[in-house]
Amino acid sequence: MDILYLLLKIAAVLGMFTLMFLPLAKVTAWDDDSWYVRFVVSALATTAWVALLVFVPGAIIACAVVWGVLLLLSVRHPSLRNLLPFWRWLLSLRHRIKGDSPIFIVERVLGLRPIEDASTDFKGVRDYLAAYSGYDENGEAMLEFSCGISGVTDEFVDKTAKAGLGAMGAEFYKVEHLGPGHWLLHFWKTEPKNPLDDAIEIKASDLSDWDGKTVTYGLTEAGEPAKLSYAQTSGIVVGGVPGAGKSAGATLLTLPLLASPKASVAIFDGKGGMDWHWAEKAASLYNNDCDLDLPTATEQLEQLAQRCVDDLKSHPWSDSDPDFWHAGATALHPFHLVVIDERQTLFDVTGRSKEDKALVERCKRAVATIVRKGRSAGWCVMLLTQKPTADSIPTNIRDNCVVRFALRVTTREAAEAVLGSIPDGDPRPTEIPAPRRGGAVVQGEDGHTVAVRFAYLPVTEAARALESSTLETVVHGLEE
């Protein structure tokens, strides 16, 4: 009978030992080495203490004293808690059971308040909100994360998300900046299909009347409609190498305004070609002789700049409110857009005579005046170029343009000439594949870039849209 009792004790201890190690059956890269060591030490220590009590019943008093001593010492040396029965094992077990919860994904992938023996650099404070959706049928998991902890920057999130690929069982990731201290992390088990790789072709019937503020021009990388709001926007920069789709993009950005009585569009075509011929009849001012007649272009720009200043001073749309956008664009007081294509024709002084250099400086001052003062007056300048350089895009003008589109470029210098500095981890125009005609990255007021692709509308369709008396509501792709 004693032998049977002994065998039952041994079986009970071995059974408990086996059960305590079951959570290790699916250990992956999700679990760091320190967690693994703590779990093993705690499980072994727990098994040893239980075995001592089972085989030496009178040892309970001695065990209680040793536990008390270890508990007191662990105040100074937290690692001693691993030797207490069940202590670290239960904490680690909770970690394993809740492995798919937003809290534990943030802790394990981003390293905020991980389960460990010492305080972290973040002082063990859980000062964040998180929402997690597991892998769907497309093999994508998403973690939305808001954090106010000092030190959790864009660079930190991108670095830790990349390091957390193994923990997520993923091969690819993307960090989407949603706002200050707010990110959306995407993880994919296999390389995802990029919706921007498919060309977006539309017809004139796919366009809607301009609502006085927003233009829909294509798609974002998330598959959402890409929109530009002219409200409170006084400067737009568009640049890219020849053939990248700049003219097609500019068509989508300007056509709704050209077709609307709520907008007045002045066009300066520095190339002197036929790229903007489709818009000539609808434009309030059309000049495609800038390269041949710089004095006339200079005078026209200065006249527009003076009108902008006059509007700002008198605000004719309201006797009491100096902000154009509070009243909004109307046929009586339209929004004014000045388009300058191939801006280097008006801005670059290379090889110019002394007289022409003086005219170029006057052009720069006129454009800078509209960009600086036009926001509240309902004026905006759109600058386009196929040669993104510091000479063709003066930094004092570019830096005051809150919206900047960079289509494909081949050098970092060209990208920065359009966008300025690009935060780490953001999409870059040098990464746009050559076949993705119309692909671009757009930079907003927060300094971050978003990958987009312009839809393609043939200029014949654009001309037909301007001849129509009405434009149908957008369907199909752009507003769905």
Coordinates of C-alpha atoms in Angstrom, one line a residue:
M1 CA 0.0 0.0 0.0
D2 CA 2.9 2.4 0.8
I3 CA 4.5 1.6 -2.5
L4 CA 1.2 2.4 -4.3
Y5 CA 0.9 5.7 -2.3
L6 CA 4.5 6.6 -3.3
L7 CA 3.8 5.8 -6.9
L8 CA 0.7 8.1 -6.8
K9 CA 2.8 10.9 -5.3
I10 CA 5.4 10.5 -8.0
A11 CA 2.7 10.5 -10.7
A12 CA 1.0 13.5 -9.2
V13 CA 4.3 15.5 -9.2
L14 CA 5.2 14.4 -12.7
G15 CA 1.7 15.2 -13.9
M16 CA 1.9 18.7 -12.4
F17 CA 5.4 19.1 -14.0
T18 CA 3.9 18.2 -17.4
L19 CA 0.9 20.5 -17.1
M20 CA 3.1 23.4 -16.1
F21 CA 5.2 23.0 -19.2
L22 CA 2.3 22.6 -21.6
P23 CA 2.2 26.4 -22.4
L24 CA 5.7 26.0 -23.8
A25 CA 4.4 23.7 -26.5
K26 CA 3.8 26.6 -29.0
V27 CA 6.6 28.9 -28.1
T28 CA 7.5 31.0 -31.1
A29 CA 9.6 34.1 -31.8
W30 CA 6.8 36.0 -30.1
D31 CA 8.4 34.9 -26.8
D32 CA 11.7 36.5 -26.0
D33 CA 14.4 34.5 -24.3
S34 CA 14.0 36.2 -20.9
W35 CA 10.3 35.2 -20.8
Y36 CA 11.2 31.6 -21.7
V37 CA 13.9 31.4 -18.9
R38 CA 11.6 32.9 -16.3
F39 CA 8.8 30.5 -17.2
V40 CA 11.1 27.5 -17.0
V41 CA 12.7 28.6 -13.7
S42 CA 9.3 29.3 -12.2
A43 CA 7.9 26.0 -13.3
L44 CA 10.8 24.0 -12.0
A45 CA 10.8 25.9 -8.7
T46 CA 7.1 25.3 -8.3
T47 CA 7.5 21.6 -9.0
A48 CA 10.4 21.4 -6.5
W49 CA 8.4 23.1 -3.8
V50 CA 5.3 20.9 -4.3
A51 CA 7.4 17.8 -4.4
L52 CA 9.1 18.8 -1.1
L53 CA 5.6 19.2 0.5
V54 CA 4.3 16.0 -0.9
F55 CA 7.2 13.8 0.2
V56 CA 8.0 15.7 3.4
P57 CA 4.7 16.8 4.9
G58 CA 6.3 18.3 8.0
A59 CA 8.3 20.8 5.8
I60 CA 5.4 23.2 5.4
I61 CA 6.6 25.5 8.2
A62 CA 10.1 25.6 6.9
C63 CA 8.8 26.2 3.4
A64 CA 6.6 29.1 4.6
V65 CA 9.7 30.7 6.4
V66 CA 11.8 30.4 3.2
W67 CA 9.0 31.8 1.1
G68 CA 8.7 34.8 3.4
V69 CA 12.5 35.4 3.3
L70 CA 12.5 35.2 -0.6
L71 CA 9.5 37.5 -0.8
L72 CA 11.3 40.1 1.4
L73 CA 14.5 39.8 -0.6
S74 CA 12.6 40.1 -3.9
V75 CA 11.8 43.7 -3.0
R76 CA 15.5 44.5 -3.7
H77 CA 16.1 41.6 -6.1
P78 CA 13.0 41.0 -8.2
S79 CA 14.5 38.0 -10.0
L80 CA 14.1 36.0 -6.7
R81 CA 10.4 36.0 -7.3
N82 CA 11.1 33.3 -10.0
L83 CA 11.8 30.9 -7.1
L84 CA 8.5 31.4 -5.4
P85 CA 5.8 28.8 -6.3
F86 CA 3.4 29.7 -9.1
W87 CA 4.3 33.5 -8.9
R88 CA 6.1 34.0 -12.3
W89 CA 4.4 31.0 -13.8
L90 CA 0.9 32.5 -13.3
L91 CA 2.1 35.9 -14.8
S92 CA 3.6 34.2 -17.8
L93 CA 0.6 31.9 -18.2
R94 CA -1.6 35.0 -18.4
H95 CA 0.8 36.3 -21.1
R96 CA 0.3 33.1 -23.1
I97 CA -3.4 33.0 -22.7
K98 CA -3.9 36.6 -23.8
G99 CA -1.3 36.5 -26.5
D100 CA -3.7 37.9 -29.2
S101 CA -5.0 40.8 -27.1
P102 CA -4.1 44.3 -28.2
I103 CA -2.3 44.9 -24.8
F104 CA 0.0 42.0 -25.2
I105 CA 0.7 42.6 -28.8
V106 CA 1.8 46.1 -28.0
E107 CA 3.9 44.8 -25.1
R108 CA 5.6 42.0 -27.1
V109 CA 5.9 43.7 -30.5
L110 CA 6.5 47.3 -29.6
G111 CA 8.3 46.5 -26.3
L112 CA 6.1 48.8 -24.1
R113 CA 5.9 47.5 -20.5
P114 CA 6.9 43.9 -21.3
I115 CA 6.8 41.2 -18.6
E116 CA 10.2 41.4 -17.0
D117 CA 11.9 41.7 -13.7
A118 CA 13.1 45.3 -13.9
S119 CA 11.4 48.6 -14.8
T120 CA 11.6 49.5 -18.4
D121 CA 12.7 52.7 -20.0
F122 CA 9.1 53.7 -20.1
K123 CA 8.8 53.3 -16.3
G124 CA 6.2 50.5 -16.6
V125 CA 3.4 52.9 -17.3
R126 CA 0.8 51.7 -19.8
D127 CA -0.1 55.0 -21.4
Y128 CA -1.5 53.9 -24.7
L129 CA -4.7 52.7 -26.4
A130 CA -4.7 49.8 -28.9
A131 CA -7.1 47.9 -31.1
Y132 CA -6.1 44.7 -32.9
S133 CA -7.7 42.6 -35.6
G134 CA -6.1 39.2 -36.3
Y135 CA -5.2 37.8 -39.7
D136 CA -8.1 37.8 -42.1
E137 CA -8.6 35.8 -45.3
N138 CA -6.1 38.0 -47.1
G139 CA -3.4 37.3 -44.6
E140 CA -3.4 40.8 -43.1
A141 CA -3.4 41.7 -39.4
M142 CA -3.8 45.3 -38.2
L143 CA -2.8 47.0 -34.9
E144 CA -4.1 50.5 -34.3
F145 CA -2.0 52.2 -31.7
S146 CA -2.2 55.6 -29.9
C147 CA 0.5 56.5 -27.4
G148 CA 1.6 59.6 -25.5
I149 CA 4.8 58.1 -24.0
S150 CA 7.9 60.2 -24.5
G151 CA 10.3 58.4 -26.8
V152 CA 7.7 56.5 -28.8
T153 CA 8.3 58.3 -32.1
D154 CA 7.7 57.4 -35.8
E155 CA 11.3 56.0 -35.9
F156 CA 10.7 53.9 -32.8
V157 CA 7.4 52.4 -34.0
D158 CA 8.9 51.6 -37.5
K159 CA 12.0 50.0 -36.0
T160 CA 10.1 47.9 -33.5
A161 CA 7.4 46.9 -36.0
K162 CA 10.2 45.6 -38.3
A163 CA 11.8 43.8 -35.4
G164 CA 8.4 42.3 -34.5
L165 CA 7.8 40.6 -37.8
G166 CA 8.9 37.2 -36.3
A167 CA 6.7 37.8 -33.3
M168 CA 3.8 38.4 -35.6
G169 CA 4.6 35.4 -37.9
A170 CA 4.7 38.0 -40.7
E171 CA 6.9 38.6 -43.7
F172 CA 5.9 42.2 -44.5
Y173 CA 4.8 45.2 -42.6
K174 CA 3.7 48.8 -43.1
V175 CA 3.4 51.6 -40.6
E176 CA 0.7 54.1 -41.5
H177 CA 0.9 57.4 -39.6
L178 CA -2.6 58.6 -38.7
G179 CA -1.7 61.6 -36.7
P180 CA 0.5 62.8 -33.8
G181 CA 1.1 59.8 -31.6
H182 CA -1.3 57.6 -33.6
W183 CA -0.3 54.8 -36.0
L184 CA -1.8 51.9 -37.8
L185 CA 0.5 48.9 -38.2
H186 CA -0.2 46.4 -41.0
F187 CA 1.3 42.9 -41.0
W188 CA 1.1 40.4 -43.8
K189 CA 2.1 36.7 -43.9
T190 CA 2.8 37.0 -47.7
E191 CA 3.5 40.0 -49.9
P192 CA 0.3 42.0 -50.3
K193 CA -1.1 43.1 -53.6
N194 CA -0.7 46.9 -54.0
P195 CA -4.0 48.5 -55.3
L196 CA -1.9 51.2 -56.9
D197 CA -0.3 48.8 -59.3
D198 CA -3.5 48.7 -61.4
A199 CA -4.1 51.6 -63.7
I200 CA -7.2 53.7 -63.0
E201 CA -8.9 54.9 -66.2
I202 CA -12.1 57.1 -66.0
K203 CA -14.4 58.9 -68.4
A204 CA -15.9 62.4 -68.3
S205 CA -19.1 60.9 -67.1
D206 CA -17.3 59.7 -64.0
L207 CA -16.7 63.2 -62.8
S208 CA -18.9 65.2 -60.5
D209 CA -19.6 68.9 -60.1
W210 CA -17.0 70.7 -57.9
D211 CA -18.4 71.2 -54.4
G212 CA -16.4 74.3 -53.9
K213 CA -13.7 72.6 -51.8
T214 CA -12.7 69.0 -52.7
V215 CA -11.4 67.2 -55.8
T216 CA -11.2 63.4 -56.0
Y217 CA -8.3 62.5 -58.2
G218 CA -7.5 58.8 -57.7
L219 CA -6.8 56.2 -55.1
T220 CA -4.6 55.9 -52.0
E221 CA -2.5 52.8 -51.2
A222 CA -5.3 51.8 -48.7
G223 CA -7.7 51.6 -51.6
E224 CA -9.6 54.7 -50.5
P225 CA -10.5 57.7 -52.8
A226 CA -7.6 60.2 -52.9
K227 CA -8.9 63.7 -52.4
L228 CA -7.5 67.2 -52.4
S229 CA -9.1 70.0 -50.5
Y230 CA -8.5 73.5 -51.8
A231 CA -9.9 75.0 -48.7
Q232 CA -7.3 76.9 -46.8
T233 CA -4.7 75.8 -49.3
S234 CA -2.7 78.6 -51.0
G235 CA 0.1 76.5 -52.6
I236 CA 0.4 73.1 -54.3
V237 CA 3.7 71.7 -55.8
V238 CA 3.6 68.9 -58.3
G239 CA 6.9 67.4 -59.6
G240 CA 8.2 64.3 -61.3
V241 CA 10.3 63.0 -64.2
P242 CA 9.0 63.2 -67.8
G243 CA 6.5 60.5 -68.4
A244 CA 5.6 60.0 -64.8
G245 CA 2.1 61.2 -65.3
K246 CA 2.3 64.8 -64.1
S247 CA 0.1 66.3 -66.8
A248 CA -2.5 63.6 -66.4
G249 CA -2.6 64.3 -62.7
A250 CA -2.8 68.0 -63.2
T251 CA -5.8 67.4 -65.5
L252 CA -7.7 65.7 -62.7
L253 CA -6.8 68.4 -60.1
T254 CA -7.9 71.3 -62.4
L255 CA -10.8 70.0 -64.6
P256 CA -13.5 70.1 -61.9
L257 CA -12.6 73.8 -61.2
L258 CA -12.5 74.7 -64.9
A259 CA -15.9 73.3 -65.3
S260 CA -17.3 75.1 -62.3
P261 CA -18.7 78.7 -62.1
K262 CA -17.3 78.7 -58.5
A263 CA -13.7 78.8 -59.7
S264 CA -11.5 81.0 -61.9
V265 CA -8.4 79.2 -63.3
A266 CA -5.4 81.1 -64.8
I267 CA -3.0 78.9 -66.7
F268 CA 0.7 79.6 -67.6
D269 CA 2.2 76.9 -69.7
G270 CA 5.9 77.3 -69.7
K271 CA 6.5 74.6 -72.3
G272 CA 4.6 76.6 -74.9
G273 CA 3.0 73.4 -76.3
M274 CA -0.5 72.0 -76.6
D275 CA -0.7 70.2 -73.2
W276 CA -3.2 72.7 -71.9
H277 CA -5.0 73.5 -75.1
W278 CA -8.0 71.5 -73.9
A279 CA -8.5 74.0 -71.1
E280 CA -7.9 77.2 -73.0
K281 CA -11.5 78.2 -73.6
A282 CA -12.5 77.5 -70.0
A283 CA -9.5 79.3 -68.4
S284 CA -9.9 82.9 -67.2
L285 CA -6.3 83.6 -68.4
Y286 CA -4.3 81.3 -70.7
N287 CA -0.6 82.0 -71.6
N288 CA 1.5 79.4 -73.4
D289 CA 4.1 81.9 -74.5
C290 CA 5.9 82.3 -71.2
D291 CA 9.2 81.1 -72.7
L292 CA 9.0 83.6 -75.5
D293 CA 7.4 86.6 -73.8
L294 CA 8.6 86.7 -70.2
P295 CA 7.7 90.4 -69.7
T296 CA 4.0 89.7 -70.5
A297 CA 3.9 86.7 -68.2
T298 CA 5.5 88.8 -65.4
E299 CA 3.0 91.6 -65.7
Q300 CA 0.1 89.1 -65.7
L301 CA 1.4 87.4 -62.6
E302 CA 1.9 90.7 -60.8
Q303 CA -1.6 91.7 -61.7
L304 CA -3.0 88.4 -60.2
A305 CA -0.9 88.9 -57.1
Q306 CA -2.2 92.4 -56.7
R307 CA -5.8 91.2 -57.0
C308 CA -5.1 88.6 -54.3
V309 CA -3.7 91.3 -52.0
D310 CA -6.8 93.5 -52.7
D311 CA -9.1 90.6 -51.9
L312 CA -7.3 90.0 -48.7
K313 CA -7.6 93.6 -47.7
S314 CA -11.2 94.2 -48.7
H315 CA -12.6 90.6 -48.4
P316 CA -15.5 91.5 -50.9
W317 CA -17.3 88.2 -50.0
S318 CA -18.2 89.5 -46.5
D319 CA -18.4 92.8 -44.7
S320 CA -17.4 91.3 -41.4
D321 CA -15.5 88.0 -42.0
P322 CA -12.0 88.2 -43.5
D323 CA -11.7 84.5 -44.3
F324 CA -12.9 83.5 -47.8
W325 CA -13.5 79.9 -46.8
H326 CA -16.0 80.7 -44.0
A327 CA -18.4 81.9 -46.8
G328 CA -17.1 79.5 -49.4
A329 CA -16.7 79.7 -53.2
T330 CA -19.6 81.1 -55.2
A331 CA -20.2 82.2 -58.8
L332 CA -20.1 85.9 -57.6
H333 CA -16.9 85.4 -55.6
P334 CA -15.0 82.4 -57.1
F335 CA -12.0 80.6 -55.8
H336 CA -8.9 81.6 -57.8
L337 CA -6.4 79.0 -59.0
V338 CA -3.2 80.0 -60.8
V339 CA -1.5 77.0 -62.6
I340 CA 2.1 77.4 -63.6
D341 CA 3.4 74.4 -65.7
E342 CA 7.1 74.0 -66.1
R343 CA 7.8 76.6 -63.5
Q344 CA 11.5 76.7 -64.2
T345 CA 10.6 78.8 -67.3
L346 CA 9.6 81.6 -64.9
F347 CA 11.9 80.8 -62.0
D348 CA 15.3 79.6 -63.3
V349 CA 17.9 82.3 -63.9
T350 CA 20.5 80.0 -65.5
G351 CA 21.7 81.6 -68.8
R352 CA 19.4 84.6 -68.4
S353 CA 20.3 88.1 -69.3
K354 CA 20.4 90.8 -66.6
E355 CA 17.0 92.1 -67.7
D356 CA 15.5 88.6 -67.7
K357 CA 16.9 87.9 -64.3
A358 CA 15.1 91.0 -63.0
L359 CA 11.9 89.7 -64.5
V360 CA 12.4 86.3 -63.0
E361 CA 12.8 87.8 -59.6
R362 CA 9.5 89.7 -60.1
C363 CA 7.8 86.5 -61.1
K364 CA 9.1 84.8 -57.9
R365 CA 7.9 87.7 -55.7
A366 CA 4.4 87.7 -57.4
V367 CA 4.0 83.9 -56.9
A368 CA 5.4 84.1 -53.3
T369 CA 2.8 86.8 -52.5
I370 CA -0.1 84.6 -53.6
V371 CA 1.3 81.6 -51.7
R372 CA 1.8 83.6 -48.5
K373 CA -1.4 85.6 -48.6
G374 CA -3.8 83.6 -50.6
R375 CA -5.0 81.1 -47.9
S376 CA -7.7 83.4 -46.4
A377 CA -8.4 85.2 -49.7
G378 CA -9.4 82.2 -51.7
W379 CA -6.3 82.2 -53.9
C380 CA -4.0 79.3 -54.7
V381 CA -1.0 78.6 -56.9
M382 CA -0.3 75.2 -58.4
L383 CA 3.3 74.8 -59.5
L384 CA 4.3 71.9 -61.8
T385 CA 7.7 70.8 -63.1
Q386 CA 9.5 68.0 -64.8
K387 CA 12.8 69.2 -63.5
P388 CA 12.6 69.1 -59.7
T389 CA 15.6 71.1 -58.5
A390 CA 16.2 73.9 -56.0
D391 CA 16.5 76.4 -58.9
S392 CA 13.1 75.5 -60.3
I393 CA 11.4 75.3 -57.0
P394 CA 12.6 78.1 -54.6
T395 CA 12.5 76.8 -51.1
N396 CA 10.8 79.9 -49.7
I397 CA 7.9 79.2 -52.1
R398 CA 7.9 75.4 -51.6
D399 CA 7.9 75.6 -47.8
N400 CA 4.8 77.7 -47.9
C401 CA 3.0 75.2 -50.1
V402 CA 1.1 72.9 -47.7
V403 CA 0.3 70.3 -50.3
R404 CA 3.1 68.7 -52.4
F405 CA 2.8 65.9 -54.9
A406 CA 6.0 64.0 -56.0
L407 CA 5.6 61.6 -58.9
R408 CA 8.4 59.2 -59.7
V409 CA 11.8 60.8 -59.5
T410 CA 15.2 59.0 -59.6
T411 CA 17.3 60.9 -57.0
R412 CA 16.9 61.8 -53.3
E413 CA 17.8 65.4 -54.2
A414 CA 14.8 65.6 -56.7
A415 CA 12.5 64.1 -54.1
E416 CA 13.6 66.6 -51.5
A417 CA 13.3 69.5 -54.0
V418 CA 9.6 68.7 -54.2
L419 CA 8.8 67.5 -50.7
G420 CA 11.5 68.7 -48.5
S421 CA 12.6 66.3 -45.8
I422 CA 10.7 63.0 -45.7
P423 CA 10.2 61.2 -42.3
D424 CA 11.8 57.8 -42.0
G425 CA 9.4 55.0 -42.9
D426 CA 7.2 57.2 -45.1
P427 CA 6.7 56.4 -48.8
R428 CA 9.3 58.0 -51.1
P429 CA 8.9 59.0 -54.8
T430 CA 12.2 57.3 -55.6
E431 CA 10.5 54.0 -54.7
I432 CA 7.6 54.3 -57.2
P433 CA 7.9 51.6 -59.9
A434 CA 8.4 53.0 -63.4
P435 CA 5.3 51.1 -64.8
R436 CA 3.1 52.9 -62.2
R437 CA 2.3 55.9 -64.4
G438 CA 0.5 58.5 -62.3
G439 CA 1.9 57.1 -59.1
A440 CA 2.9 59.7 -56.5
V441 CA 3.4 60.4 -52.9
V442 CA 1.6 63.4 -51.4
Q443 CA 2.8 65.3 -48.4
G444 CA 0.3 67.1 -46.1
E445 CA 0.6 69.8 -43.4
D446 CA 1.8 67.2 -40.9
G447 CA 4.9 66.5 -43.0
H448 CA 4.1 62.9 -43.6
T449 CA 3.6 61.4 -47.1
V450 CA 1.0 59.0 -48.4
A451 CA 1.2 56.9 -51.6
V452 CA -1.5 57.6 -54.2
R453 CA -2.1 57.1 -57.8
F454 CA -3.8 59.6 -60.1
A455 CA -6.6 58.4 -62.3
Y456 CA -6.1 58.8 -66.0
L457 CA -8.6 60.9 -68.1
P458 CA -7.6 61.5 -71.7
V459 CA -7.5 65.2 -72.7
T460 CA -10.2 64.5 -75.3
E461 CA -12.5 63.4 -72.5
A462 CA -11.5 66.5 -70.5
A463 CA -12.4 68.8 -73.4
R464 CA -15.7 66.9 -73.7
A465 CA -16.4 67.4 -70.0
L466 CA -15.9 71.2 -70.4
E467 CA -18.3 71.2 -73.3
S468 CA -21.1 69.5 -71.3
S469 CA -23.7 71.6 -69.5
T470 CA -23.8 69.2 -66.6
L471 CA -21.5 66.6 -65.1
E472 CA -22.8 63.4 -63.7
T473 CA -22.3 62.2 -60.2
V474 CA -19.2 60.2 -59.7
V475 CA -19.7 56.5 -59.7
H476 CA -17.4 53.6 -60.0
G477 CA -14.2 53.6 -58.2
L478 CA -13.6 57.2 -57.2
E479 CA -16.5 57.7 -54.8
E480 CA -17.5 54.1 -53.9

